[in-house]
Amino acid sequence: QKNLLLLSPDQIELAKMLLEMGQSHLFEHWPEPGVDDDEKKAFLNQVALLDASYPGGLVSYIKTARELLADSKAGKNPFDGFTPSVPSGELLTFGDDNFIQFEEAGVREGRNAAFVLVAGGLGERLGYNGIKVALPIESTTGTCFLQHYIESILALQDASRKIVEGGGQRQIPFVIMTSDDTHSRTLELLESNAYFGMLPSQVKLLKQEKVACLDDNDARLAMDPHNNYRIQTKPHGHGDVHSLLYSSGLLNIWRDAGLRWVLFFQDTNGLLFKALPASLGVSATNQYQVNSLAVHRKAKEAIGGIAKLTHADGRTMVINVEYNQLDPLLRATGFPDGDVNCETGYSPFPGNINQLILELGPYIEELTKTRGAIKEFVNPKYKDSTKSSFKSSTRLECMMQDYPKTLPPTARVGFTQMDTWLAYAPVKNNPEDAAKVPKGNPYHSATSGEMAIYRANSLMLRKAGVKVDDPALRVFNGQEVEVWSQVIWSPKWALTFADVRSKVGGSCSISQKSTLVINGRNIFVEDLSLDGALVIDSVEDAAVKVGGSVQNKGWVFENVDYKDTSAPEEVRIRGFRINRVEQLEKSYNEPGNFCLEP
Ligand code: UGB
C-alpha cells in the first residue's frame, strides 16, 4: 500500500488491475518505499507496455490465457466437430498460357499492392547469430535476402507502371515487422546500404513486442528469472503483424491511396518472388479476399495443409491445419487412412508456405471488428500427466495464417498452388538437423536454399528454350543436393517468365559447371554457348547482346565443414565456398548498344 505513493495515477490503475486479475505475487517481494523505487517504477512501465501492445490489454491476455490453458489441460481438440475437405483454389503449371496470363494480371496489379515482411524471428533453429534477412540468398553474388526482396519489389513497381497506361509514379509500400531481437540490426542493414535502392519513405519498420510468460494454469504471470522487477516475456508469433498494421494506421492510408492488396511474406524464401506475380494475378482474377500460396505437399510432409473445415453446426472456414493435426483430424472424421497421397502422388491438401495475399478493403473491415487480434493457442510443456504444472513458463502464441479463422463463411478464401521448385525454399534448419532429415524430404537449410535458386533459374531457362545440362550430385554438410548451373539474374532483368522468354533467344547452351550472372535490365542472351563463368553488368541505358562461345575454368564449389570455425558463419552453414578460378567479366557503364561475342 505504501508503495502506491511512489506511482503515478496511471501506474496505480495498472497495479490495481494486476491485483484484481490474481497477480498479487508480482508485488509480494516489494520492500518498503525508499528501496528499489526506480526498479518498481520501471516494472510498471513494463506493465504499461505489455498492456498497450496487446489488443484488449493485459486483462484480455490473462482471461484468454486461462481459457486456453483450461482447454489444453482438458485435452480439447480445437477442430472438434469439424470435417476437413479440399478447398477450391487455382492449380498452376509453370510456363503454360494460363500461368503467363496470371503473371501478366499480377504485374498489372503490382502497383496496387503493399508488401509486409515478417522478420521478428531470430531463427534459433538455423543456428545463425545474425538476422536472417542479412544472410546471402546465394554465394555466387552474395546478395542478401533483404536486398533481393527490395529489388524484386522495385522491379514489380517498374514493370507495373509500364504495363498500366498512365501508371503514374506510385511507390509500393514495404513494411518490415521486427522485434527487439531484430529491429536495430534490420535498420542498420537498410541504412548502411541506402535502403538497397528504395526510398527510405517507402519503408516502414513496425516492431512487435513480446508477451508475458505464464507460470501455471491460473495464468499467473512469470517473473523474469534474472530480475524480480520484470515480467518474463517471449515472442507472441508472426500473427502480431495484423494488430500492428491495424494500430499503425497504415491500412487506411493505403486504402485512401487506392491500394487493393497486402502481401505477407517470411524472411528466408529466396524463390517467393518467382511465384508471386502469378499468385497476385489469381487474387485479382478470382477476387480472393484471402489467397494462400501453396505447393504440392506429400502426405505427412512437415508443412501445414490448407483445408476447408465444415462444422456440424454449418460453420465453415478455409484454413491451414498443421501437419501433426491433419492426419488425426482426417482419421477422426471418416477417412480411416488419414493423410495419404491421391492419384497425383501428392496429398490432395495443398501445402501452406505462409505467404498470404489479402484484399485490402475486406481486410480493413475485418480488423475494424477484431482490432487485429488473431485466434491464439498455448503450448505448455507439462511436468507430468496431471497437467497441473509446467516444466518452464509458457505464453500465448498466434500465427498470421490464422487470420481467416474469424471470417464469415461467405468470405472468398482460396489458394494458389505451384510446383515447390518454383515457390518454396526456406532457410530454417542448421546443418546438423538438416543432415538428419530423412532422404527425399526437403532439408530447408542454407545449402538447399541456395541450390534451389540455381535449380529454379536453370529450369526457367530450360523452359525458355536454353539447353541447360542436368545437375551434378554433391554432398555439403552431410546433405546430398543437386547442383545445377549457377545462373543468377537481378530482378530487374526478369521478374516473370515472360521477361525471361523475351530476353533469351537463338540456340543457347549452359554446361553444368557454368556460372552466369546477369545484372542489368537490357541484356539479351542469344546464341550463347557457356562453359565456365560469365558475369555481365550493365547500366539502365545500355543494351547488351551476349552471345558466342565462352569457355574458361569457371567457379568451383569447395567444401567447408560447418565445424570449421575459421570460416565465416554464413559460409559454414551452407558447407561450401566458391573459388573464383577464372571468369569473363564485363561491365557496361555507358548508355548505348553493345555486343559481347568473344
Ligand atoms: N516471425 C516473426 O516475425 N515474429 C515471431 O514472433 C515469430 C516469427 P519461423 P515456423 O513456412 O515452413 C511458419 O520461425 O515455425 C517471423 C508457419 O507458421 O520460420 O517455421 C520469422 O521472422 C508454418 O505454418 O516459422 O512456421 C519468419 O519470417 C509454416 O508455414 C516467419 O515469421 C512454416 O512457417 C516464420 O517464422 C513454413
XYZ file of C-alpha atoms and ligand atoms in Angstrom:
635
model
C 0.000 0.000 0.000
C 2.716 2.456 0.962
C 4.421 1.827 -2.337
C 1.384 3.210 -4.155
C 2.511 6.693 -3.165
C 5.529 6.296 -5.451
C 3.416 5.694 -8.500
C 1.612 7.896 -10.988
C -2.203 7.605 -11.253
C -1.848 5.514 -14.435
C 0.600 3.197 -12.750
C -1.716 2.828 -9.754
C -4.540 1.795 -12.107
C -2.288 -0.825 -13.680
C -1.217 -2.161 -10.292
C -4.859 -2.445 -9.202
C -5.754 -4.228 -12.404
C -2.996 -6.778 -11.775
C -4.209 -7.371 -8.215
C -7.779 -7.850 -9.434
C -6.538 -10.299 -12.050
C -4.965 -12.533 -9.397
C -1.390 -11.315 -9.900
C -0.567 -10.223 -6.344
C 2.562 -12.416 -6.362
C 4.187 -9.799 -8.590
C 4.273 -7.357 -5.660
C 4.763 -9.689 -2.693
C 8.527 -9.232 -2.543
C 8.408 -5.434 -2.827
C 10.378 -3.813 0.023
C 9.384 -0.643 1.849
C 9.348 2.649 -0.085
C 12.870 4.005 -0.384
C 14.285 0.692 -1.505
C 14.454 -0.085 -5.236
C 11.962 2.682 -6.052
C 13.304 3.171 -9.574
C 13.026 -0.535 -10.249
C 9.412 -0.540 -9.046
C 8.577 2.278 -11.460
C 10.433 0.503 -14.264
C 8.371 -2.594 -13.524
C 5.141 -0.649 -14.007
C 6.496 0.902 -17.184
C 6.972 -2.618 -18.486
C 3.436 -3.488 -17.400
C 2.170 -0.417 -19.275
C 3.967 -1.561 -22.432
C 2.603 -5.111 -22.162
C -0.872 -3.688 -21.582
C -0.725 -1.275 -24.530
C 0.710 -3.668 -27.058
C -1.923 -6.401 -26.719
C -5.420 -5.922 -28.180
C -7.691 -5.569 -25.148
C -4.728 -5.155 -22.788
C -3.406 -7.459 -20.085
C -6.894 -8.167 -18.702
C -7.819 -9.715 -22.000
C -4.481 -11.545 -22.245
C -4.876 -13.143 -18.821
C -8.527 -14.103 -19.430
C -7.745 -15.699 -22.798
C -4.768 -17.467 -21.267
C -6.954 -19.000 -18.545
C -9.440 -20.261 -21.131
C -6.801 -21.703 -23.432
C -4.869 -23.285 -20.568
C -8.076 -24.928 -19.306
C -8.806 -26.256 -22.818
C -5.258 -27.548 -23.098
C -5.466 -29.272 -19.722
C -8.773 -30.882 -20.734
C -7.134 -32.054 -23.980
C -9.780 -30.240 -26.019
C -9.326 -30.630 -29.777
C -9.576 -27.208 -31.478
C -11.078 -28.900 -34.536
C -13.785 -30.768 -32.641
C -16.911 -31.075 -34.773
C -15.157 -30.035 -37.985
C -14.762 -32.245 -41.060
C -11.943 -31.412 -43.495
C -12.304 -31.342 -47.261
C -10.154 -29.987 -50.087
C -10.987 -26.333 -50.709
C -11.183 -24.808 -54.159
C -8.181 -22.947 -55.454
C -6.069 -22.373 -58.519
C -3.551 -25.043 -59.534
C -0.879 -23.536 -61.747
C 1.598 -25.167 -64.099
C 4.703 -23.105 -64.589
C 5.089 -21.588 -68.029
C 1.783 -22.585 -69.636
C -0.570 -19.989 -71.153
C -2.699 -19.850 -68.042
C 0.356 -19.175 -65.878
C 1.557 -16.441 -68.214
C -1.842 -14.758 -68.186
C -1.961 -14.792 -64.393
C 1.563 -13.363 -64.266
C 0.538 -10.525 -66.527
C -2.539 -9.823 -64.423
C -0.320 -9.884 -61.326
C 2.179 -7.411 -62.738
C -0.724 -5.133 -63.658
C -1.943 -5.265 -60.044
C 1.564 -4.801 -58.621
C 1.165 -1.056 -58.381
C -1.869 -1.594 -56.140
C -0.005 -3.747 -53.649
C 1.768 -3.198 -50.349
C 4.313 -5.721 -49.080
C 4.739 -6.849 -45.495
C 7.729 -8.926 -44.412
C 7.527 -10.638 -41.030
C 11.077 -10.629 -39.753
C 10.836 -10.602 -35.996
C 12.069 -14.167 -35.558
C 15.697 -14.902 -34.793
C 15.697 -18.315 -36.371
C 17.161 -20.244 -33.449
C 16.764 -23.469 -35.432
C 19.173 -22.172 -38.067
C 21.861 -21.502 -35.501
C 22.900 -18.253 -37.194
C 23.819 -15.341 -34.978
C 22.867 -12.533 -37.329
C 19.439 -11.530 -38.583
C 18.182 -13.905 -41.242
C 17.395 -11.230 -43.832
C 21.114 -10.313 -43.864
C 22.100 -13.820 -44.962
C 23.240 -14.243 -48.558
C 20.494 -15.793 -50.632
C 23.260 -17.437 -52.701
C 27.045 -17.155 -52.676
C 27.556 -16.504 -56.394
C 26.702 -12.807 -55.978
C 26.414 -12.705 -52.175
C 23.144 -10.733 -52.398
C 21.336 -10.827 -49.070
C 17.658 -11.720 -48.671
C 16.617 -8.162 -47.854
C 18.335 -6.750 -50.929
C 16.720 -9.389 -53.114
C 13.267 -8.670 -51.680
C 13.624 -4.935 -52.128
C 14.954 -5.237 -55.680
C 12.097 -7.589 -56.536
C 9.504 -5.143 -55.210
C 11.160 -2.317 -57.166
C 11.180 -4.453 -60.306
C 7.468 -5.125 -59.853
C 6.873 -1.422 -59.310
C 8.654 -0.543 -62.569
C 7.027 -3.322 -64.558
C 3.576 -2.435 -63.271
C 3.977 1.248 -64.063
C 4.980 0.343 -67.601
C 2.132 -2.058 -68.247
C -0.611 0.216 -66.928
C -1.229 3.203 -69.123
C -0.621 6.378 -67.172
C 0.761 4.075 -64.466
C 1.911 7.125 -62.513
C 4.727 7.201 -60.044
C 3.160 5.244 -57.212
C 5.695 3.645 -54.906
C 4.919 0.237 -53.497
C 4.957 0.488 -49.684
C 7.140 -2.008 -47.863
C 6.630 -2.795 -44.173
C 9.016 -4.927 -42.146
C 7.815 -6.336 -38.847
C 10.783 -6.533 -36.492
C 11.176 -7.412 -32.821
C 13.645 -6.406 -30.125
C 15.799 -9.260 -31.422
C 15.977 -7.930 -34.989
C 14.962 -4.255 -35.066
C 18.239 -2.353 -34.754
C 20.155 -4.751 -36.991
C 17.470 -4.552 -39.682
C 17.525 -0.759 -39.593
C 21.303 -0.746 -39.709
C 21.333 -3.089 -42.712
C 18.937 -0.774 -44.557
C 20.713 2.433 -43.624
C 24.189 1.218 -44.411
C 23.039 0.108 -47.864
C 20.976 3.166 -48.860
C 17.809 1.066 -48.472
C 19.013 -1.060 -51.398
C 17.603 1.496 -53.814
C 14.210 2.032 -52.218
C 13.173 5.446 -50.981
C 13.519 5.457 -47.192
C 9.979 6.892 -47.045
C 8.722 3.744 -48.793
C 9.922 1.505 -45.972
C 8.323 1.319 -42.522
C 9.527 -0.813 -39.645
C 6.916 -1.939 -37.124
C 8.346 -3.534 -34.010
C 6.374 -6.283 -32.318
C 6.552 -6.546 -28.544
C 6.898 -9.780 -26.662
C 4.107 -11.051 -24.410
C 4.099 -12.009 -20.761
C 5.031 -15.562 -19.810
C 2.698 -17.684 -17.713
C 3.738 -19.852 -14.792
C 0.687 -22.013 -14.205
C -2.830 -22.946 -15.268
C -4.202 -19.873 -13.428
C -2.192 -17.704 -15.799
C -0.023 -16.220 -13.083
C 2.488 -14.006 -14.880
C 6.057 -15.288 -14.615
C 8.851 -13.209 -13.093
C 11.988 -12.769 -15.138
C 14.482 -15.270 -13.629
C 17.220 -12.600 -13.767
C 15.293 -9.607 -12.445
C 12.472 -9.740 -9.923
C 11.187 -6.346 -11.027
C 10.425 -7.590 -14.530
C 7.885 -9.973 -16.017
C 9.435 -12.647 -18.195
C 8.472 -12.218 -21.859
C 8.638 -14.318 -25.021
C 7.659 -13.802 -28.673
C 3.957 -13.968 -29.447
C 4.407 -15.164 -33.041
C 4.039 -13.695 -36.503
C 0.273 -13.278 -36.041
C 1.123 -9.951 -34.355
C 1.542 -8.455 -37.779
C -2.210 -7.906 -38.105
C -2.685 -5.919 -34.899
C 0.464 -3.901 -35.593
C -0.711 -2.985 -39.071
C -4.111 -2.082 -37.688
C -2.773 0.166 -34.943
C -0.183 1.778 -37.239
C -2.935 3.438 -39.280
C -1.138 2.397 -42.476
C -4.047 0.355 -43.825
C -6.340 3.366 -44.130
C -3.557 5.410 -45.701
C -3.066 2.655 -48.270
C -6.784 2.388 -48.974
C -7.046 6.155 -49.426
C -4.129 5.992 -51.849
C -6.055 3.448 -53.948
C -4.174 0.287 -52.982
C -6.001 -3.056 -53.154
C -3.697 -5.789 -51.892
C -1.456 -6.574 -48.925
C 1.130 -9.297 -49.478
C 2.671 -11.002 -46.462
C 5.873 -12.996 -46.678
C 8.515 -14.655 -44.489
C 12.192 -13.899 -44.005
C 14.092 -16.546 -45.975
C 12.277 -17.833 -49.022
C 14.512 -16.949 -51.961
C 12.028 -18.311 -54.505
C 8.982 -16.391 -53.401
C 9.093 -13.630 -55.989
C 9.075 -16.177 -58.811
C 5.660 -17.345 -57.645
C 4.299 -14.024 -56.596
C 3.238 -12.245 -59.804
C 1.067 -15.181 -60.900
C -0.429 -15.522 -57.408
C -1.337 -11.856 -57.289
C -2.936 -12.335 -60.697
C -5.001 -15.177 -59.229
C -6.155 -12.948 -56.347
C -7.281 -10.247 -58.775
C -8.883 -12.582 -61.320
C -10.675 -14.808 -58.810
C -11.385 -11.915 -56.423
C -9.934 -13.750 -53.463
C -10.119 -11.871 -50.178
C -7.529 -14.297 -48.866
C -5.119 -16.153 -51.117
C -2.548 -18.517 -49.586
C 0.414 -19.532 -51.674
C 0.798 -23.261 -51.593
C 2.949 -26.025 -53.008
C 2.435 -29.709 -53.749
C 2.575 -31.496 -50.467
C 3.483 -35.123 -49.886
C 1.138 -36.755 -47.383
C 2.558 -36.371 -43.845
C 5.196 -33.869 -45.036
C 6.016 -31.441 -42.220
C 4.176 -28.435 -43.617
C 0.598 -27.487 -42.865
C -2.219 -28.404 -45.265
C -4.809 -25.888 -46.412
C -8.232 -27.380 -45.751
C -11.863 -26.418 -45.807
C -13.338 -27.229 -42.414
C -17.078 -27.701 -42.138
C -18.645 -27.866 -38.689
C -21.664 -29.960 -37.814
C -23.439 -26.671 -36.980
C -22.868 -25.327 -40.505
C -19.826 -23.092 -39.896
C -17.081 -23.343 -42.495
C -13.596 -21.920 -42.861
C -10.639 -22.396 -45.169
C -7.558 -22.581 -43.011
C -4.092 -24.000 -42.555
C -4.146 -27.191 -40.485
C -0.713 -28.032 -39.142
C 0.583 -31.383 -40.398
C 0.510 -33.027 -36.965
C -3.201 -32.156 -36.652
C -4.304 -33.012 -40.192
C -3.732 -36.762 -40.024
C -5.636 -37.319 -36.722
C -8.402 -34.988 -37.885
C -8.894 -36.997 -41.083
C -8.875 -40.300 -39.213
C -11.463 -38.993 -36.742
C -13.810 -37.807 -39.487
C -14.356 -40.809 -41.715
C -11.031 -41.089 -43.558
C -9.527 -44.188 -41.891
C -6.240 -43.919 -43.854
C -5.657 -40.377 -42.656
C -3.334 -38.090 -44.598
C -2.453 -40.087 -47.769
C -1.372 -39.226 -51.292
C -4.016 -39.230 -54.019
C -3.581 -40.385 -57.633
C -1.284 -37.399 -58.361
C 1.269 -38.799 -55.906
C 0.631 -35.854 -53.562
C -1.703 -35.117 -50.686
C -4.905 -33.522 -52.012
C -4.426 -30.806 -49.374
C -2.155 -28.029 -50.679
C 0.967 -27.370 -48.581
C 0.931 -23.991 -46.840
C 4.062 -21.869 -47.362
C 2.687 -18.982 -45.379
C 2.762 -16.293 -47.971
C -0.612 -14.568 -47.984
C -2.290 -12.082 -50.272
C -5.178 -10.225 -48.631
C -7.600 -7.878 -50.315
C -7.241 -4.576 -48.510
C -10.905 -3.472 -48.285
C -12.293 -6.626 -46.612
C -9.105 -6.834 -44.521
C -9.720 -3.384 -43.064
C -13.377 -4.278 -42.446
C -12.398 -7.395 -40.533
C -9.675 -5.699 -38.497
C -12.062 -2.954 -37.532
C -14.042 -5.698 -35.770
C -11.135 -7.633 -34.303
C -8.516 -4.852 -33.896
C -6.159 -7.317 -35.495
C -6.448 -9.900 -32.739
C -5.808 -13.397 -34.069
C -7.044 -16.660 -32.546
C -4.259 -17.763 -30.253
C -3.010 -21.060 -28.938
C -0.912 -22.180 -25.999
C 1.575 -24.996 -25.932
C 2.642 -25.680 -22.327
C 5.184 -28.408 -21.617
C 3.645 -30.176 -18.590
C 5.711 -31.767 -15.827
C 3.534 -34.883 -15.718
C 0.244 -36.358 -16.872
C -1.746 -34.489 -14.209
C -1.051 -31.395 -16.312
C -1.058 -29.307 -13.142
C 2.368 -27.684 -13.539
C 4.738 -26.698 -16.334
C 8.386 -27.623 -16.922
C 9.031 -23.988 -17.833
C 6.890 -20.905 -18.345
C 4.687 -20.715 -21.422
C 2.852 -17.937 -23.281
C 0.094 -17.369 -25.791
C 1.099 -17.507 -29.438
C -0.544 -16.611 -32.712
C 0.135 -17.191 -36.407
C -0.553 -14.828 -39.261
C -2.154 -17.575 -41.358
C -4.894 -17.970 -38.733
C -6.369 -14.651 -39.859
C -9.271 -16.329 -41.787
C -10.500 -18.059 -38.612
C -12.764 -15.144 -37.716
C -14.055 -14.519 -41.258
C -17.680 -15.256 -42.176
C -18.248 -18.345 -44.385
C -19.130 -16.034 -47.278
C -15.556 -14.702 -47.416
C -13.723 -15.679 -50.599
C -10.766 -17.640 -49.276
C -8.699 -19.585 -51.796
C -5.198 -20.740 -52.575
C -2.726 -20.755 -55.436
C -0.729 -23.937 -55.744
C 2.528 -24.217 -57.653
C 5.490 -26.504 -58.015
C 7.748 -26.433 -54.964
C 10.837 -25.829 -57.112
C 9.372 -22.501 -58.201
C 7.906 -21.211 -54.975
C 9.417 -22.513 -51.771
C 12.931 -22.991 -50.417
C 13.151 -21.603 -46.883
C 16.352 -21.463 -44.847
C 15.358 -22.693 -41.407
C 17.442 -25.659 -40.301
C 21.028 -25.833 -39.065
C 23.441 -28.218 -40.828
C 23.290 -30.898 -38.140
C 19.491 -31.094 -38.114
C 19.288 -30.822 -41.906
C 21.642 -33.779 -42.311
C 19.249 -35.872 -40.216
C 16.230 -35.131 -42.454
C 15.031 -38.436 -43.961
C 16.125 -38.929 -47.574
C 13.719 -37.435 -50.065
C 12.385 -34.800 -47.660
C 13.478 -31.187 -48.027
C 16.429 -30.027 -45.895
C 15.281 -26.404 -45.602
C 18.880 -25.432 -44.883
C 21.169 -22.672 -46.182
C 22.643 -25.315 -48.511
C 19.344 -26.424 -50.022
C 18.039 -22.835 -50.099
C 20.947 -21.763 -52.300
C 20.800 -24.816 -54.575
C 17.074 -24.203 -55.081
C 17.811 -20.811 -56.644
C 20.194 -22.336 -59.199
C 17.712 -25.095 -59.965
C 14.761 -22.732 -60.413
C 16.704 -20.367 -62.681
C 18.085 -23.285 -64.710
C 14.620 -24.798 -65.103
C 13.159 -21.454 -66.125
C 15.866 -21.070 -68.769
C 15.195 -24.600 -69.966
C 11.526 -23.796 -70.350
C 12.557 -20.725 -72.351
C 14.463 -22.956 -74.747
C 18.019 -22.878 -73.379
C 19.858 -26.173 -73.249
C 20.930 -26.452 -69.613
C 22.846 -29.539 -68.520
C 21.490 -31.934 -65.916
C 22.695 -31.256 -62.367
C 25.569 -32.964 -60.586
C 25.091 -34.555 -57.165
C 27.270 -33.224 -54.335
C 27.298 -33.584 -50.580
C 27.742 -30.481 -48.397
C 27.459 -30.623 -44.616
C 26.128 -34.179 -44.890
C 23.301 -33.190 -47.266
C 23.145 -34.611 -50.754
C 21.984 -31.917 -53.167
C 21.574 -31.353 -56.896
C 24.000 -28.722 -58.156
C 22.607 -27.026 -61.246
C 24.410 -24.416 -63.333
C 24.795 -21.333 -61.166
C 22.511 -18.981 -63.027
C 21.656 -15.770 -61.225
C 19.860 -12.718 -62.550
C 18.821 -9.482 -60.902
C 15.053 -8.952 -60.531
C 15.192 -6.017 -62.933
C 16.397 -8.411 -65.664
C 13.470 -10.755 -65.228
C 10.629 -10.840 -62.771
C 8.290 -13.094 -64.743
C 8.639 -16.000 -67.109
C 7.555 -13.711 -69.945
C 10.563 -11.487 -69.118
C 12.913 -14.474 -69.301
C 11.471 -15.594 -72.620
C 11.809 -12.133 -74.109
C 15.486 -11.906 -73.168
C 16.881 -15.214 -74.367
C 16.884 -16.336 -77.965
C 18.545 -18.424 -80.632
C 20.309 -21.561 -79.625
C 21.885 -21.249 -76.161
C 23.587 -23.864 -74.022
C 24.986 -23.817 -70.498
C 27.139 -26.580 -69.066
C 26.643 -27.874 -65.522
C 29.846 -26.342 -64.146
C 28.930 -22.902 -65.502
C 28.135 -19.681 -63.706
C 26.067 -16.991 -65.405
C 25.398 -13.704 -63.625
C 23.160 -11.186 -65.363
C 22.798 -7.819 -63.701
C 21.100 -5.236 -65.886
C 17.725 -4.582 -67.427
C 18.563 -4.705 -71.125
C 20.808 -7.706 -71.510
C 19.803 -10.107 -74.298
C 21.273 -13.571 -74.387
C 21.359 -15.028 -77.877
C 23.222 -17.993 -79.309
C 25.426 -18.248 -76.244
C 27.417 -21.351 -75.530
C 28.718 -21.161 -71.973
C 31.173 -23.487 -70.315
C 32.733 -21.509 -67.484
C 31.858 -18.290 -65.673
C 30.357 -15.204 -67.305
C 29.396 -12.090 -65.362
C 27.615 -9.221 -67.132
C 26.731 -5.904 -65.553
C 25.092 -3.030 -67.333
C 23.583 0.337 -66.549
C 19.954 1.143 -67.294
C 20.508 2.725 -70.709
C 22.928 0.187 -72.086
C 21.504 -2.539 -74.327
C 23.835 -5.510 -74.451
C 23.623 -8.546 -76.680
C 25.526 -11.515 -75.253
C 26.379 -14.461 -77.482
C 29.155 -16.627 -78.857
C 31.224 -19.208 -77.089
C 32.543 -18.517 -73.600
C 34.882 -21.077 -72.153
C 37.068 -20.792 -69.059
C 37.924 -22.641 -65.864
C 34.941 -21.042 -64.154
C 33.991 -21.007 -60.478
C 34.066 -24.098 -58.312
C 32.406 -25.131 -55.061
C 34.855 -26.095 -52.326
C 33.565 -27.995 -49.309
C 33.745 -26.269 -45.922
C 32.802 -28.191 -42.808
C 30.251 -26.466 -40.594
C 32.510 -27.118 -37.619
C 35.384 -25.165 -39.227
C 35.250 -22.001 -37.147
C 37.905 -20.302 -39.261
C 35.262 -19.777 -41.971
C 32.576 -17.094 -41.623
C 29.270 -18.331 -40.229
C 27.297 -17.755 -43.444
C 29.818 -19.928 -45.310
C 29.918 -22.651 -42.680
C 26.152 -23.089 -42.520
C 25.984 -23.823 -46.246
C 29.009 -26.113 -46.293
C 30.869 -24.618 -49.248
C 32.621 -21.573 -50.575
C 33.034 -20.547 -54.184
C 36.541 -20.427 -55.577
C 36.507 -17.914 -58.432
C 39.177 -19.552 -60.590
C 38.534 -17.873 -63.918
C 35.744 -15.844 -65.484
C 34.823 -13.457 -68.252
C 33.521 -10.328 -66.570
C 32.104 -7.347 -68.479
C 30.599 -4.108 -67.221
C 28.757 -1.672 -69.459
C 28.674 1.634 -67.660
C 27.714 3.973 -70.505
C 24.459 4.245 -72.454
C 24.467 2.693 -75.926
C 24.193 -0.577 -77.817
C 26.820 -3.220 -77.209
C 27.584 -6.711 -78.325
C 29.613 -9.251 -76.398
C 30.703 -12.016 -78.705
C 34.041 -13.452 -77.695
N 8.333 -14.337 -37.056
C 8.067 -13.079 -36.574
O 8.154 -12.089 -37.298
N 7.726 -12.964 -35.263
C 7.610 -14.025 -34.434
O 7.266 -13.833 -33.263
C 7.884 -15.306 -34.954
C 8.240 -15.430 -36.263
P 9.568 -19.382 -38.471
P 7.850 -21.664 -38.471
O 6.962 -21.708 -43.936
O 7.522 -23.715 -43.374
C 5.879 -20.900 -40.144
O 10.187 -19.500 -37.140
O 7.745 -22.114 -37.078
C 8.658 -14.473 -38.487
C 4.390 -21.159 -40.250
O 3.791 -20.806 -39.025
O 10.399 -19.657 -39.680
O 8.754 -22.419 -39.374
C 10.026 -15.014 -38.762
O 10.999 -13.995 -38.765
C 4.127 -22.598 -40.614
O 2.751 -22.829 -40.741
O 8.184 -20.167 -38.512
O 6.382 -21.684 -39.081
C 9.818 -15.671 -40.120
O 9.924 -14.731 -41.163
C 4.851 -22.983 -41.888
O 4.176 -22.442 -42.986
C 8.381 -16.137 -40.064
O 7.758 -15.397 -39.051
C 6.301 -22.546 -41.848
O 6.472 -21.184 -41.395
C 8.237 -17.619 -39.802
O 8.966 -17.949 -38.637
C 6.950 -22.670 -43.169
